[in-house]
XYZ file of C-alpha atoms in Angstrom:
747
model
C -195.731 76.557 31.883
C -194.918 78.736 35.005
C -197.961 77.512 37.186
C -196.707 73.958 36.635
C -193.269 74.842 37.962
C -194.628 76.557 40.846
C -196.840 73.322 41.643
C -193.928 71.183 41.055
C -191.925 73.308 43.834
C -194.955 73.113 46.062
C -195.017 69.561 45.452
C -191.717 68.939 46.165
C -191.663 71.078 49.343
C -194.477 69.147 50.651
C -192.673 65.977 50.032
C -189.820 67.198 52.242
C -191.957 68.047 55.074
C -194.113 64.606 54.833
C -191.125 62.503 54.348
C -189.667 64.093 57.640
C -192.598 63.395 59.331
C -192.829 59.762 57.825
C -189.450 58.286 58.060
C -187.736 57.275 61.200
C -184.843 58.951 62.412
C -181.644 58.913 60.420
C -178.898 56.840 60.936
C -176.547 58.707 63.606
C -173.452 60.192 62.780
C -171.386 57.714 65.398
C -172.808 54.205 66.250
C -173.726 54.772 69.902
C -174.983 50.885 69.921
C -171.207 49.564 69.055
C -169.662 50.958 72.317
C -172.181 48.786 74.203
C -171.891 45.485 72.057
C -167.758 45.506 72.278
C -168.151 45.625 76.051
C -166.923 42.000 77.660
C -165.783 41.853 81.154
C -163.893 38.545 80.602
C -162.183 39.326 77.450
C -161.105 42.651 79.168
C -159.783 40.668 82.082
C -157.979 38.632 79.429
C -156.550 41.475 77.660
C -155.163 43.371 80.733
C -153.154 40.626 81.982
C -151.823 40.299 78.460
C -151.093 44.186 78.357
C -149.361 43.945 82.242
C -146.804 41.119 80.911
C -146.010 43.240 77.540
C -144.336 46.326 78.721
C -144.007 48.004 75.462
C -148.009 47.817 75.073
C -148.541 48.549 78.476
C -146.283 52.022 77.851
C -148.786 52.390 74.507
C -151.941 52.624 76.578
C -150.299 54.768 79.045
C -148.414 57.142 76.870
C -151.925 57.802 75.272
C -154.231 58.280 78.148
C -154.460 59.871 81.306
C -152.177 62.972 82.741
C -152.806 66.211 84.680
C -153.732 69.262 82.594
C -151.083 71.755 81.856
C -151.721 75.523 83.033
C -154.660 74.818 85.398
C -153.728 78.459 87.317
C -154.911 80.089 84.163
C -158.129 78.031 83.820
C -157.042 74.992 81.699
C -158.683 72.026 82.869
C -158.371 70.010 79.667
C -155.914 67.238 78.581
C -156.645 65.396 75.445
C -153.986 62.506 75.556
C -153.074 61.416 72.391
C -156.567 60.482 70.358
C -154.943 58.866 66.935
C -152.456 57.142 69.051
C -155.007 55.404 71.274
C -157.128 54.649 68.412
C -154.221 53.562 66.683
C -153.161 50.435 68.897
C -153.926 47.336 67.210
C -152.333 44.296 68.418
C -153.069 40.763 66.980
C -151.991 37.888 68.855
C -152.970 34.196 68.344
C -156.238 34.057 70.551
C -157.101 37.567 71.115
C -157.104 41.112 69.174
C -156.337 43.887 71.341
C -157.467 47.405 70.191
C -157.448 50.650 71.827
C -160.378 52.771 72.899
C -160.431 56.531 73.703
C -162.566 57.646 76.278
C -162.684 61.242 77.979
C -163.944 61.253 81.908
C -164.930 64.328 83.756
C -162.976 64.554 87.138
C -164.167 67.214 89.901
C -161.440 68.589 91.938
C -163.172 68.788 95.093
C -163.523 65.173 96.168
C -161.966 63.267 98.775
C -159.723 60.297 98.048
C -158.678 57.578 100.697
C -154.820 57.088 99.576
C -152.286 55.104 101.614
C -150.258 57.635 103.430
C -147.284 57.450 105.739
C -147.333 57.211 109.222
C -146.371 60.794 109.994
C -148.801 62.670 107.656
C -152.369 63.747 109.147
C -154.695 64.092 106.170
C -154.605 62.565 102.722
C -157.399 64.599 101.505
C -156.625 67.227 98.955
C -158.090 70.578 100.024
C -158.630 73.173 97.270
C -159.075 75.731 99.832
C -155.685 75.423 101.155
C -154.323 76.520 97.821
C -152.855 79.978 97.773
C -153.306 82.013 94.614
C -152.636 85.505 94.057
C -155.743 88.097 93.609
C -155.353 88.538 89.806
C -155.225 84.762 89.111
C -158.292 84.401 91.501
C -160.182 87.217 89.844
C -159.564 85.912 86.222
C -160.654 82.240 87.006
C -163.847 83.485 89.130
C -164.833 85.567 85.592
C -163.897 82.698 83.536
C -166.004 79.765 85.431
C -168.890 82.100 85.512
C -168.961 82.609 81.860
C -167.687 79.335 80.604
C -170.597 78.216 79.660
C -171.738 81.191 77.232
C -168.150 81.060 75.749
C -168.961 77.143 74.737
C -172.109 78.718 73.260
C -170.441 81.095 71.447
C -168.016 78.350 69.719
C -170.891 76.434 68.621
C -170.803 73.953 71.355
C -174.760 73.781 72.018
C -175.165 70.321 73.373
C -173.148 71.138 76.517
C -174.551 74.803 77.261
C -175.060 74.621 81.083
C -177.706 76.813 82.627
C -175.757 77.364 85.830
C -176.771 80.158 88.297
C -174.833 79.503 90.853
C -172.766 81.993 92.673
C -168.895 82.291 92.110
C -167.268 80.241 95.246
C -164.068 82.136 97.433
C -161.923 79.614 95.357
C -162.962 78.763 91.538
C -160.885 75.440 91.999
C -163.802 73.936 94.097
C -165.821 74.270 90.526
C -163.156 72.772 88.523
C -163.560 69.595 86.668
C -160.640 68.274 84.703
C -161.694 66.729 81.356
C -159.032 63.851 81.095
C -158.366 61.060 78.152
C -158.114 57.363 79.450
C -157.044 55.249 76.762
C -158.368 51.320 77.492
C -158.745 47.866 75.772
C -161.901 47.877 73.673
C -163.913 45.548 75.688
C -163.328 47.069 78.885
C -165.471 49.749 80.536
C -163.486 52.899 82.284
C -163.989 51.483 85.748
C -162.520 47.981 85.159
C -159.740 49.276 82.891
C -158.685 51.820 85.540
C -159.028 49.658 88.596
C -157.275 47.185 86.758
C -154.365 49.349 85.520
C -153.997 52.049 87.679
C -155.657 51.772 91.055
C -159.291 50.448 92.608
C -161.735 52.955 91.702
C -163.772 52.187 94.405
C -161.420 51.824 97.401
C -159.851 55.002 96.713
C -163.015 57.022 96.554
C -162.259 58.342 92.971
C -165.201 59.976 91.771
C -165.981 60.575 87.709
C -168.114 60.664 84.910
C -167.753 59.092 81.721
C -168.015 61.714 79.205
C -167.812 59.636 75.748
C -165.910 56.767 74.428
C -164.668 56.523 70.761
C -163.196 53.450 69.066
C -162.121 52.968 65.307
C -164.397 52.473 62.726
C -167.671 53.902 64.607
C -168.924 55.690 61.857
C -171.463 53.592 60.228
C -172.409 54.027 56.449
C -175.682 56.394 56.110
C -178.082 57.211 53.584
C -176.565 60.600 53.938
C -173.168 59.495 52.615
C -174.662 57.417 49.650
C -176.624 60.590 48.549
C -173.281 62.527 48.974
C -171.409 60.435 46.827
C -173.743 59.671 44.368
C -174.641 63.339 43.711
C -171.432 64.672 43.672
C -170.349 61.916 41.712
C -172.655 62.938 38.713
C -171.936 66.508 39.217
C -168.425 65.878 38.761
C -168.798 63.443 35.995
C -171.089 66.085 33.961
C -168.560 68.821 34.854
C -165.834 66.692 33.100
C -167.633 66.187 29.943
C -168.853 69.712 29.848
C -165.363 71.120 30.664
C -163.997 68.762 27.825
C -166.562 69.751 25.309
C -165.992 73.345 25.967
C -161.925 73.100 25.624
C -162.540 70.852 22.681
C -164.534 73.060 20.841
C -162.480 76.161 21.507
C -159.111 75.004 21.124
C -158.793 72.003 19.299
C -161.648 72.664 16.504
C -161.170 76.388 17.080
C -164.840 76.890 16.131
C -166.916 80.018 16.783
C -167.516 80.302 20.328
C -170.960 82.021 19.586
C -171.998 78.801 17.824
C -171.238 76.615 21.214
C -174.354 74.967 23.122
C -174.943 76.859 25.770
C -176.551 74.241 27.987
C -173.322 71.853 26.818
C -170.844 74.299 28.112
C -172.925 75.521 31.328
C -171.152 73.064 33.906
C -167.601 73.936 32.113
C -165.227 75.126 34.639
C -163.579 77.174 31.765
C -166.753 79.149 31.071
C -167.824 79.716 34.374
C -164.388 80.542 35.767
C -163.938 82.961 32.657
C -167.152 84.274 33.721
C -166.775 84.520 37.701
C -163.400 86.469 36.688
C -164.532 88.652 34.088
C -165.679 92.143 35.231
C -167.502 94.833 33.550
C -166.754 98.344 33.655
C -170.118 99.734 33.857
C -170.285 103.374 35.155
C -173.900 102.646 36.814
C -172.646 100.136 38.924
C -172.366 100.745 42.760
C -168.805 99.417 42.947
C -168.230 100.608 46.470
C -170.646 98.360 47.650
C -167.971 95.493 46.632
C -165.762 96.805 49.145
C -168.477 97.088 51.777
C -169.462 93.576 51.373
C -165.808 92.113 51.426
C -164.796 93.914 54.385
C -167.980 92.701 56.320
C -167.306 89.188 55.208
C -163.688 89.570 56.566
C -165.375 90.858 59.851
C -167.685 87.846 60.366
C -164.684 85.401 59.671
C -162.198 86.928 61.899
C -165.120 87.241 64.497
C -165.861 83.524 64.199
C -162.609 82.862 64.279
C -161.948 83.846 67.943
C -165.115 82.832 68.829
C -165.248 79.069 67.785
C -162.054 77.750 69.134
C -162.846 74.702 71.209
C -160.075 74.467 73.771
C -157.901 77.329 74.650
C -154.528 76.244 76.682
C -155.003 79.529 78.683
C -158.887 80.325 78.636
C -158.560 82.901 81.785
C -156.174 85.208 79.527
C -158.449 84.790 76.551
C -161.510 85.693 78.671
C -159.499 88.642 80.188
C -158.961 89.978 76.958
C -162.495 89.153 75.298
C -164.070 91.325 77.788
C -161.523 94.357 77.542
C -161.928 97.075 75.260
C -159.287 95.638 72.851
C -161.568 93.237 72.047
C -163.998 95.326 70.761
C -163.188 94.859 67.077
C -164.320 91.246 67.729
C -166.789 91.378 70.312
C -168.983 94.164 67.848
C -168.542 91.838 64.749
C -171.914 90.558 65.311
C -173.207 93.844 63.809
C -171.977 92.840 60.423
C -174.690 90.751 59.204
C -176.733 93.732 59.384
C -174.405 95.128 56.637
C -175.638 92.446 54.514
C -179.361 92.857 55.309
C -178.944 96.641 54.191
C -176.875 96.273 51.056
C -179.825 93.342 49.982
C -182.141 96.172 50.789
C -180.517 98.988 48.707
C -179.904 96.735 45.492
C -183.455 95.380 45.551
C -184.882 98.444 44.939
C -182.004 100.344 43.048
C -181.700 97.579 40.506
C -185.594 97.035 40.081
C -187.169 100.389 40.149
C -186.354 101.405 36.841
C -187.073 98.216 35.038
C -190.599 97.351 35.730
C -193.969 98.558 36.807
C -196.733 97.127 38.904
C -198.471 94.778 36.244
C -195.312 93.396 34.672
C -194.213 93.001 38.289
C -197.288 91.059 39.414
C -197.187 89.073 36.341
C -193.596 87.728 37.071
C -193.983 87.542 40.981
C -193.500 83.790 40.519
C -190.383 84.311 38.542
C -189.331 86.849 41.389
C -189.682 84.266 44.377
C -188.321 81.516 42.455
C -184.999 83.750 40.946
C -184.246 84.445 44.464
C -184.714 80.870 45.885
C -182.283 79.744 43.148
C -179.895 82.539 43.955
C -179.305 81.230 47.523
C -180.359 77.538 47.691
C -177.929 75.495 45.358
C -174.661 76.353 47.722
C -176.734 75.847 50.928
C -178.022 72.584 49.812
C -174.446 71.666 48.599
C -173.319 72.681 52.294
C -175.936 70.525 53.774
C -175.002 67.362 52.178
C -171.455 67.848 52.938
C -171.970 68.503 56.411
C -174.357 65.694 56.621
C -171.913 63.278 55.086
C -168.225 64.345 54.114
C -167.374 66.401 57.220
C -168.074 63.842 59.217
C -166.451 60.980 57.306
C -163.301 62.523 56.254
C -162.101 64.028 59.757
C -161.836 63.088 63.432
C -160.708 63.935 66.571
C -160.691 63.635 70.310
C -163.825 66.141 70.817
C -165.859 65.430 67.845
C -169.337 65.712 69.792
C -170.120 69.301 68.267
C -169.618 68.013 64.667
C -171.499 64.897 65.547
C -174.520 67.224 66.680
C -174.181 68.973 63.508
C -173.922 66.322 61.572
C -177.047 64.769 62.973
C -179.039 68.015 62.851
C -178.602 67.813 59.138
C -179.397 64.344 58.837
C -182.663 65.080 60.524
C -183.728 68.754 59.862
C -182.326 69.273 56.232
C -185.804 69.878 54.775
C -186.299 73.265 57.131
C -182.980 74.808 55.853
C -183.906 73.873 52.123
C -187.253 75.485 52.973
C -185.490 78.934 54.752
C -187.758 78.621 57.838
C -185.044 76.948 60.214
C -184.916 80.036 62.315
C -188.641 79.254 63.256
C -189.078 75.300 62.976
C -185.501 74.568 64.662
C -184.201 77.886 66.194
C -182.503 75.653 68.549
C -181.138 72.789 66.554
C -180.421 74.341 63.165
C -178.926 72.387 60.381
C -176.086 74.697 59.583
C -176.095 76.919 62.550
C -175.516 80.228 60.848
C -177.756 79.667 57.911
C -180.535 81.854 59.839
C -179.064 84.690 57.892
C -179.919 83.484 54.438
C -183.600 82.042 56.022
C -183.975 86.149 57.013
C -183.005 87.044 54.137
C -185.089 84.969 52.084
C -188.100 85.678 54.147
C -187.541 89.274 53.536
C -187.700 89.089 49.953
C -190.892 87.383 50.336
C -192.585 89.960 51.999
C -190.860 92.704 50.080
C -193.393 92.892 47.422
C -195.735 94.524 50.158
C -193.671 97.759 49.520
C -192.295 97.175 45.931
C -195.825 97.135 44.658
C -195.866 101.127 45.418
C -192.636 101.732 44.188
C -193.466 100.215 41.150
C -196.398 102.725 40.735
C -194.246 105.205 39.092
C -195.325 108.140 41.302
C -192.768 109.326 43.917
C -195.622 109.703 46.606
C -196.896 106.275 46.774
C -193.253 105.098 46.758
C -192.416 107.241 49.691
C -195.720 106.233 51.437
C -194.696 102.519 50.813
C -191.080 102.632 51.521
C -191.540 104.972 54.882
C -194.856 102.867 55.873
C -193.332 99.733 55.648
C -190.015 100.823 57.705
C -192.505 102.331 60.219
C -194.158 99.018 60.684
C -191.326 97.099 61.042
C -189.758 99.533 63.560
C -192.615 99.630 65.558
C -193.418 95.892 65.531
C -189.689 94.917 66.494
C -189.924 98.042 69.480
C -193.053 96.178 70.916
C -191.462 92.391 70.487
C -188.144 93.454 72.290
C -189.650 95.421 75.031
C -192.077 92.492 75.407
C -189.307 90.006 75.789
C -186.853 91.850 77.950
C -183.884 90.086 76.729
C -179.989 90.970 76.967
C -178.534 93.365 74.278
C -175.731 91.284 72.829
C -174.290 87.866 72.435
C -171.557 88.462 75.112
C -173.558 89.521 78.369
C -171.774 87.944 81.100
C -174.372 89.323 83.685
C -176.876 87.393 81.809
C -175.267 84.322 80.457
C -178.108 81.870 81.355
C -180.196 83.614 78.934
C -177.776 83.074 76.175
C -179.718 80.374 74.234
C -183.386 82.563 74.491
C -181.391 85.423 73.128
C -180.505 83.847 70.176
C -183.424 81.944 69.555
C -186.129 84.575 70.003
C -184.243 87.823 68.945
C -181.045 87.120 67.055
C -182.500 84.524 64.959
C -185.968 85.968 64.597
C -187.092 87.869 61.128
C -189.250 90.891 62.643
C -186.034 91.529 65.121
C -183.819 91.756 62.288
C -185.925 93.135 59.457
C -185.218 96.948 59.844
C -181.943 97.191 58.252
C -183.155 95.579 55.053
C -186.267 98.128 54.908
C -183.739 100.966 55.854
C -181.708 99.681 52.687
C -184.919 99.641 50.792
C -185.396 103.294 51.504
C -182.354 104.506 50.502
C -181.724 102.267 47.749
C -184.944 104.457 46.434
C -183.001 107.558 47.014
C -180.237 106.233 44.938
C -182.819 105.385 42.163
C -183.724 108.774 42.024
C -180.432 110.283 41.461
C -179.551 107.633 39.269
C -178.529 109.562 36.344
C -177.838 113.164 38.455
C -175.559 113.865 41.352
C -177.197 114.581 44.677
C -176.536 117.779 45.669
C -175.419 118.043 49.191
C -173.963 121.391 51.021
C -170.378 120.651 52.301
C -171.320 121.445 55.870
C -174.225 118.975 55.915
C -172.146 116.538 54.407
C -169.683 117.011 57.039
C -172.404 116.787 59.615
C -173.616 113.275 58.122
C -170.075 112.144 58.326
C -170.096 113.236 62.028
C -173.336 111.224 62.525
C -171.780 108.096 60.922
C -169.043 108.269 63.246
C -171.079 108.949 66.209
C -173.279 106.308 65.566
C -170.298 103.599 65.026
C -168.754 104.901 68.252
C -171.940 104.900 70.334
C -172.355 101.195 69.019
C -168.874 100.171 70.146
C -169.287 102.206 73.327
C -172.674 100.333 74.595
C -170.884 96.874 73.225
C -168.426 97.572 75.651
C -170.783 98.516 78.575
C -172.759 95.670 77.996
C -169.993 92.939 78.551
C -168.998 94.466 82.071
C -170.007 91.936 84.804
C -171.920 94.443 86.613
C -173.942 95.798 83.835
C -177.920 95.568 84.672
C -180.001 98.190 82.973
C -183.074 96.539 81.086
C -184.442 99.903 79.445
C -180.901 100.225 77.697
C -180.993 96.527 76.512
C -184.389 97.222 75.023
C -183.411 100.292 73.250
C -180.474 98.517 71.741
C -182.309 95.763 70.394
C -185.031 98.149 68.869
C -182.921 100.698 67.405
C -179.214 99.880 67.428
C -179.557 97.970 63.967
C -181.792 100.369 61.860
C -179.227 103.074 63.011
C -176.472 101.255 61.812
C -178.165 100.402 58.688
C -178.990 104.010 58.196
C -174.879 104.944 58.736
C -174.111 102.173 56.161
C -176.218 103.518 53.766
C -174.950 107.218 54.270
C -171.391 105.400 53.514
C -172.668 104.188 49.915
C -174.585 107.301 48.886
C -171.550 109.232 49.856
C -169.491 107.086 47.739
C -171.921 106.995 44.859
C -172.032 110.870 44.806
C -168.566 111.812 45.640
C -168.978 112.910 49.450
C -166.349 110.287 50.640
C -163.091 111.226 49.190
C -160.361 108.384 49.448
C -162.976 105.935 51.179
C -164.729 105.601 47.923
C -161.457 105.254 46.053
C -160.559 102.460 48.709
C -164.113 100.791 48.803
C -164.388 100.929 44.840
C -160.945 99.228 43.987
C -160.998 96.404 41.700
C -159.493 94.318 43.963
C -162.579 94.012 46.037
C -164.755 92.524 42.739
C -163.750 88.957 42.999
C -163.973 88.570 46.983
C -167.465 90.272 46.516
C -168.613 87.312 44.310
C -167.215 84.863 46.590
C -168.610 86.366 49.924
C -171.974 84.704 49.924
C -170.227 81.245 49.343
C -167.654 82.282 51.756
C -170.058 82.884 54.537
C -171.596 79.648 54.021
C -168.439 77.454 53.965
C -166.276 79.144 56.648
C -168.095 78.354 59.882
C -168.267 74.713 59.243
C -165.088 74.459 58.317
C -164.007 76.293 61.513
C -165.558 73.909 64.004
C -164.853 70.906 62.053
C -160.959 71.908 61.833
C -161.177 73.290 65.718
C -162.466 69.830 66.717
C -159.766 68.014 65.236
C -156.796 69.602 67.308
C -155.445 66.882 69.405
C -154.282 69.827 72.509
C -155.578 73.149 73.727
C -154.654 75.991 71.520
C -152.772 78.718 73.405
C -154.552 82.011 73.032
C -152.700 85.278 71.726
C -154.193 87.670 69.389
C -151.012 87.242 66.797
C -151.960 83.279 66.887
C -155.578 83.898 66.092
C -154.965 86.507 63.483
C -152.729 83.906 61.799
C -155.639 81.476 61.916
C -158.108 84.040 60.686
C -155.322 84.342 57.419
C -155.895 80.518 57.045
C -159.503 80.169 57.381
C -159.883 83.461 54.844
C -157.883 81.833 52.104
C -159.255 78.113 52.553
C -162.695 79.496 52.503
C -161.985 81.499 49.351
C -160.446 78.591 47.559
C -163.555 76.111 48.701
C -165.941 78.627 47.581
C -164.712 79.320 44.062
C -164.580 75.634 43.406
C -167.954 75.193 44.812
C -169.276 78.307 42.825
C -167.880 76.862 39.202
C -169.015 73.078 40.482
C -172.723 74.030 41.344
C -173.894 77.728 41.783
C -172.816 78.819 38.144
C -174.142 76.097 36.156
C -177.510 76.387 38.042
C -177.668 79.707 37.221
C -176.934 79.207 33.697
C -179.795 76.839 33.696
C -182.272 78.747 35.241
C -181.666 81.395 32.710
C -182.235 79.196 29.882
C -185.701 78.107 31.686
C -186.456 81.396 31.969
C -186.018 81.830 28.326
C -187.806 79.267 26.977
C -190.738 79.973 29.080
C -190.992 83.689 29.103
C -189.764 84.436 25.617
C -192.164 84.010 22.795
C -190.820 82.859 19.418
C -190.416 85.642 17.045
C -192.656 84.820 14.239
C -191.935 86.751 10.577
C -193.249 85.565 7.343
C -190.972 83.946 5.170
C -190.452 86.394 2.192
C -186.907 86.421 0.252
C -187.518 90.118 -0.437
C -187.829 91.089 3.592
C -184.508 91.496 5.513
C -184.921 90.512 9.121
C -182.651 92.105 11.698
C -182.669 91.393 15.706
C -182.059 94.607 17.580
C -181.061 94.929 21.267
C -181.451 98.338 22.629
C -180.745 99.707 19.552
C -177.832 97.464 18.569
C -178.321 95.257 16.036
C -177.223 91.659 16.794
C -177.781 87.799 15.622
C -180.297 85.534 17.510
C -177.700 83.720 19.097
C -177.856 83.828 22.654
C -174.316 83.290 24.333
C -173.408 83.091 27.668
C -172.253 86.590 27.824
C -175.935 87.427 27.087
C -177.317 85.344 29.915
C -175.255 87.575 32.140
C -177.489 90.590 31.575
C -180.134 91.115 34.488
C -183.062 93.132 34.251
C -185.552 93.987 31.378
C -184.415 93.397 28.041
C -186.393 95.612 24.989
C -185.888 93.382 21.781
C -187.093 95.248 18.482
C -187.664 93.258 15.326
C -186.761 95.406 12.689
C -188.530 94.408 9.055
C -187.436 96.164 5.952
C -186.293 99.077 8.244
C -189.727 99.085 9.930
C -189.304 98.965 14.005
C -192.557 99.820 15.109
C -192.885 95.859 16.640
C -191.315 95.857 20.333
C -191.103 92.689 22.675
C -190.391 93.469 26.300
C -189.324 90.861 28.544
C -189.097 91.789 31.887
C -187.487 89.412 34.434
C -186.816 90.522 37.797
C -183.810 89.542 39.017
C -181.401 89.758 42.133
């Protein structure tokens, strides 16, 4: 049966890839052909004549359209007009239907305009060089325009990344390009409309580039929309039926819950919500990890809150703050993902080392892989479907290009995301841009048996050889790789911003470069396993030394994170050393924090990290990681005006995103993750647990004893919550000589 399951998974994976190669490109997020098909020069002239005679209609188009950006001297070059007002223009006449079309145009400041002028004036050309700007403003604007493309990339705007290596001019206004909005009649081109309603573009010498145009109802229905509606409708219907069955069985019929069908209530919101919010008080748990996971997740969200804002009203101010020491708690947030890798390595060894040997592990290797795939994929698949359909269809805004790009990536590259190879296959065009972490995590689990097989030998020497050997191999490989690439050492390095995309694709998303924290975690997970039942004795002075090293590691990381974001930074050797060793050293610091908390060397830190209040958000952390980022760039691109930067404003946005992400994560865990987890465990039980055959004899008294405690054969959902090997003892007339051991590797 297990072989059949593997063959089925392999077959489906092959179908995904072949289907991608054999089927032509998917339906685009917006219909670009529709813009061309509505162009009609003659109809445009008729509508413009009508608009000129209707002062209120003329005012509607003018009010929703072009105006000068506010805050130019603080770096703002964007005015979005009034997007929804423009597309809301719908004027029906007897012989024509006047509708609004919203267009974004790029207007360079440095251009010669042939404007009519009074007799006494000498020149009508606008000369940016003649503007007198104070030195501080000039410095901020120079820095901003030097790094604006990199800031766009950090906000998820990969399509408009400019590889611009030009030197900054004496006056940065020379480079400034206004991004303006114009509201024009639907059948018109921007040139025809501007020339007819405002001024003659050709005669004046007005140069601009049409960026994009949007009209109402320009999002065609796609197969992704159909799939999303059908799949979520079916899941929703099953959830309603399952929840109704559960509630009716419990509260109306008032029957014994243990007699209820586990499969029948697997989709029940009541049972799944109860399980999600119920916590055991097992003393063997590494409860401090809940606090570490939650704080790491909050660090990710706050970092993305600051980096994903699309348009800022005072970008020079935000850029000045971002490159200052005050922003280190934001710019160093990229290290927090290594916390997840480290914790994953710790838990992998700690939760499995005492439960199986080499033979049982090899026999259950397919379940090890399948279990991890089922653990990380369902919520990711749901998000892919939401991104490919609902986020694009339910929301809209004046700068929708980023969401359009993410939507089309998921419609074209969904298969690589579900196979967890997107960081290699589509590193520069990933569906779900931040899913590279899930891909690397899954790939590390795939290779982890090469080390785990030594740990399961039961011999300390062999275990240490395997663990240290794996870590050293990864460190050597990543060091050679980093020194060969010679890339920058962080996401925000203004002196090397043209290399930003190369850094992300070749280092930041690369499995080898990011693997060392996982293997460091495995080493310390084995230390925790060895001292599972006893306290690790560390002299007081040595514990203080380790805490000093912990503080020194974090302080050193923050220091070099600050140094590399200075505009004059140029030290390739330090960059290579940071790329090679910064992450494993950080992982060592996190592992010391865990060991100190578990074995009583952290005082109030362990009390804080082990608070029960962290347990629910820790369970939500994976889903929050998935959903918060698409939520951010979707909502950011619905804004109709630039957002004013201040730390307080962004902290408020962070709190909003945190609460909204937690609520959405809670819902999707109950809807998708919990039911699939229960069904998968039922599948494992049906495949792996052979039926207990007992001769029918009235004189024989049969009891089932689990781990020494008598129980019935009925397996409830609470039993399914258990992980690891179970020892089932069949006792016949007091003879408990027969034992059946079931080993199931779990996360």
